[in-house]
mmCIF file of C-alpha atoms in Angstrom:
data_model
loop_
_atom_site.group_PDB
_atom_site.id
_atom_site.type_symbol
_atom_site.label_atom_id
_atom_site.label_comp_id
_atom_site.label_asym_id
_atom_site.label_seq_id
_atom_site.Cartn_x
_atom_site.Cartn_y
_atom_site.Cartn_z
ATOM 1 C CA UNK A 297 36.284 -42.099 18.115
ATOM 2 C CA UNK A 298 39.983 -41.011 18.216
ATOM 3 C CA UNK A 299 41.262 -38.507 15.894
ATOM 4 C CA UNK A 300 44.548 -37.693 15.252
ATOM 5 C CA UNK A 301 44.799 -34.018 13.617
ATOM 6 C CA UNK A 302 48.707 -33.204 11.715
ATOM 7 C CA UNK A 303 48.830 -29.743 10.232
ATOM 8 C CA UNK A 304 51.656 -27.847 8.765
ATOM 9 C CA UNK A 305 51.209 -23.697 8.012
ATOM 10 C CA UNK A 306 53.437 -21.941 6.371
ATOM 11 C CA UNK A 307 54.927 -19.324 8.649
ATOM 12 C CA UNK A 308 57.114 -17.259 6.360
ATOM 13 C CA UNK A 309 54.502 -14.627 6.589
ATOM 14 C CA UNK A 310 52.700 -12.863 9.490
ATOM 15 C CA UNK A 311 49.625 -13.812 8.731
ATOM 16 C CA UNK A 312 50.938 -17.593 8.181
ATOM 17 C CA UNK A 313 51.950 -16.938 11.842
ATOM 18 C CA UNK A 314 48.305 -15.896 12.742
ATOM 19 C CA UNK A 315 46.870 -18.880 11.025
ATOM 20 C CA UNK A 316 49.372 -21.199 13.100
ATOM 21 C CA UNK A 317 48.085 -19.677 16.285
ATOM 22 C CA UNK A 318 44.227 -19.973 15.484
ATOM 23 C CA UNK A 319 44.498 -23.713 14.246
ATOM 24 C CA UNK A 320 46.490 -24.403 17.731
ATOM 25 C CA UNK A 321 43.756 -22.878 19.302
ATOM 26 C CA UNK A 322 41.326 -24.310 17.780
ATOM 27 C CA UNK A 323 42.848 -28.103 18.410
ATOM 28 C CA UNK A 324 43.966 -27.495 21.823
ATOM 29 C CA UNK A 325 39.695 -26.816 22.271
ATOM 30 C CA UNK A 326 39.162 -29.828 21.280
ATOM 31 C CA UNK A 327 42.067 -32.686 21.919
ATOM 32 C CA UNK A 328 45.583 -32.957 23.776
ATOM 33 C CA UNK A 329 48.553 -31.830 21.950
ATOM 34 C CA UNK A 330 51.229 -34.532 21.675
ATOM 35 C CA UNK A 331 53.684 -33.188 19.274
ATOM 36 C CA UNK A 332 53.786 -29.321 18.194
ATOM 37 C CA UNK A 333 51.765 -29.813 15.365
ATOM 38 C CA UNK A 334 49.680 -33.018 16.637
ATOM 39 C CA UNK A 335 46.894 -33.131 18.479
ATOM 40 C CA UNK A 336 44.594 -36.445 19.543
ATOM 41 C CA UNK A 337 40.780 -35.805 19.882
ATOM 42 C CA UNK A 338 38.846 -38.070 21.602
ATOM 43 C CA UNK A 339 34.847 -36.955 19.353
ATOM 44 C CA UNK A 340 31.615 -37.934 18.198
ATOM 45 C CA UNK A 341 30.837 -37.904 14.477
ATOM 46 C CA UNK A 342 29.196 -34.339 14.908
ATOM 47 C CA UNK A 343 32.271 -33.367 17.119
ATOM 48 C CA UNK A 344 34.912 -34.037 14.052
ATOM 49 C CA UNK A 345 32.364 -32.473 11.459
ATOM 50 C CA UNK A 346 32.520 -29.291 13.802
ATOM 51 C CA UNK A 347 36.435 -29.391 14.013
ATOM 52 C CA UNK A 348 37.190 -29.837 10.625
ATOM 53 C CA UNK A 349 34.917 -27.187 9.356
ATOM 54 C CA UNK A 350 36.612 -24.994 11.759
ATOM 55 C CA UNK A 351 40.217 -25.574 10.824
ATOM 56 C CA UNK A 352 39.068 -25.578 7.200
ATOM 57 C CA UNK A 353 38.218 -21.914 7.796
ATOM 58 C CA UNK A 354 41.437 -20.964 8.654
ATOM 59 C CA UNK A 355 43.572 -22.963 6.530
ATOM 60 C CA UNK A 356 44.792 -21.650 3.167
ATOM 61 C CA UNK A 357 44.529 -25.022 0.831
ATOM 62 C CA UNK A 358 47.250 -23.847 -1.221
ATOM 63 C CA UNK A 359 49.767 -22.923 1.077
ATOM 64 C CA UNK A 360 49.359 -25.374 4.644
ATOM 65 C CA UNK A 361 48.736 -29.216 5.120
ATOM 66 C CA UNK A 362 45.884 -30.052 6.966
ATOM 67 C CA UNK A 363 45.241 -33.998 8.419
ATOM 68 C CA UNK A 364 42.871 -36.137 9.879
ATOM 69 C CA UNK A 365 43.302 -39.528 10.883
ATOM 70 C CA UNK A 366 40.021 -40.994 12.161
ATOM 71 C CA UNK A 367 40.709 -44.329 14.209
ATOM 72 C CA UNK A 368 38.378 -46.701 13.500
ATOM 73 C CA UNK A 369 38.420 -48.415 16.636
ATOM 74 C CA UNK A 370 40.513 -47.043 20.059
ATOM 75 C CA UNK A 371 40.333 -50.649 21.281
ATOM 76 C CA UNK A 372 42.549 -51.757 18.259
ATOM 77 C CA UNK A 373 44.932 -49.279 18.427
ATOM 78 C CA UNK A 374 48.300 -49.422 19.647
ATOM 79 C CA UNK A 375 50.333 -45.985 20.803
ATOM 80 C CA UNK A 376 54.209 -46.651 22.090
ATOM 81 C CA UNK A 377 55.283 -43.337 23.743
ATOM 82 C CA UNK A 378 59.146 -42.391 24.533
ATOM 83 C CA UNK A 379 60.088 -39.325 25.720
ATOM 84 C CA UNK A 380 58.272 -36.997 28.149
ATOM 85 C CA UNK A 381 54.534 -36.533 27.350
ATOM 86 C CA UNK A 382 52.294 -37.970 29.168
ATOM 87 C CA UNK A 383 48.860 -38.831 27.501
ATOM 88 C CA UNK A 384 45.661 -38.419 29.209
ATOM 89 C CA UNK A 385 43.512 -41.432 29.309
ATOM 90 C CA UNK A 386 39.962 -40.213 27.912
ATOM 91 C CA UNK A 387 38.355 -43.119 28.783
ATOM 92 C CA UNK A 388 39.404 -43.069 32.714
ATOM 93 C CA UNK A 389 38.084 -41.381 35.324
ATOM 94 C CA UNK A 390 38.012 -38.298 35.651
ATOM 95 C CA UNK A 391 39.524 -36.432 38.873
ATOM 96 C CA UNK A 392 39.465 -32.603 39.374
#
């Protein structure tokens, strides 16, 4: 399933600043950025359960904004891109 993860953390302190980093870390593990604070993850049920424990650990409820968007189906989705990123196709093949 595709994923979209949106998160806002309040920076105004240093360890606001930390938690930024870790939760960036911990998305870019699992999905493609596509904004600074947006990340698509292409998962399995277990896979999101994983991820969102994870960034649940870091957050701080009362002071970020943590979201998930789970797609229900990738097939009946429609992205339009402008600009500069390019996405990766997860469902392509895969060339190293």
């Amino acid at each position: 399933m595709l994923v979209i993860v949106c998160y806002d953390v309040n920076t105004e302190t240093s360890q606001g600043r930390r938690r930024l980093r870790r939760v960036a870390k911990i998305c870019e593990s699992t999905g493609q950025r596509v904004q600074k604070s947006v990340f698509e993850c292409q998962v399995n049920q277990m896979q999101l359960d994983e991820l969102e424990r994870r960034l649940l650990v870091e957050i701080q409820v009362n002071e970020d904004c943590l979201r998930l968007y789970r797609m229900a189906d990738t097939r009946g989705c429609e992205v339009r891109e402008y600009g500069r990123f390019k996405a990766t196709d997860f469902d392509g093949p895969l060339v190293i």
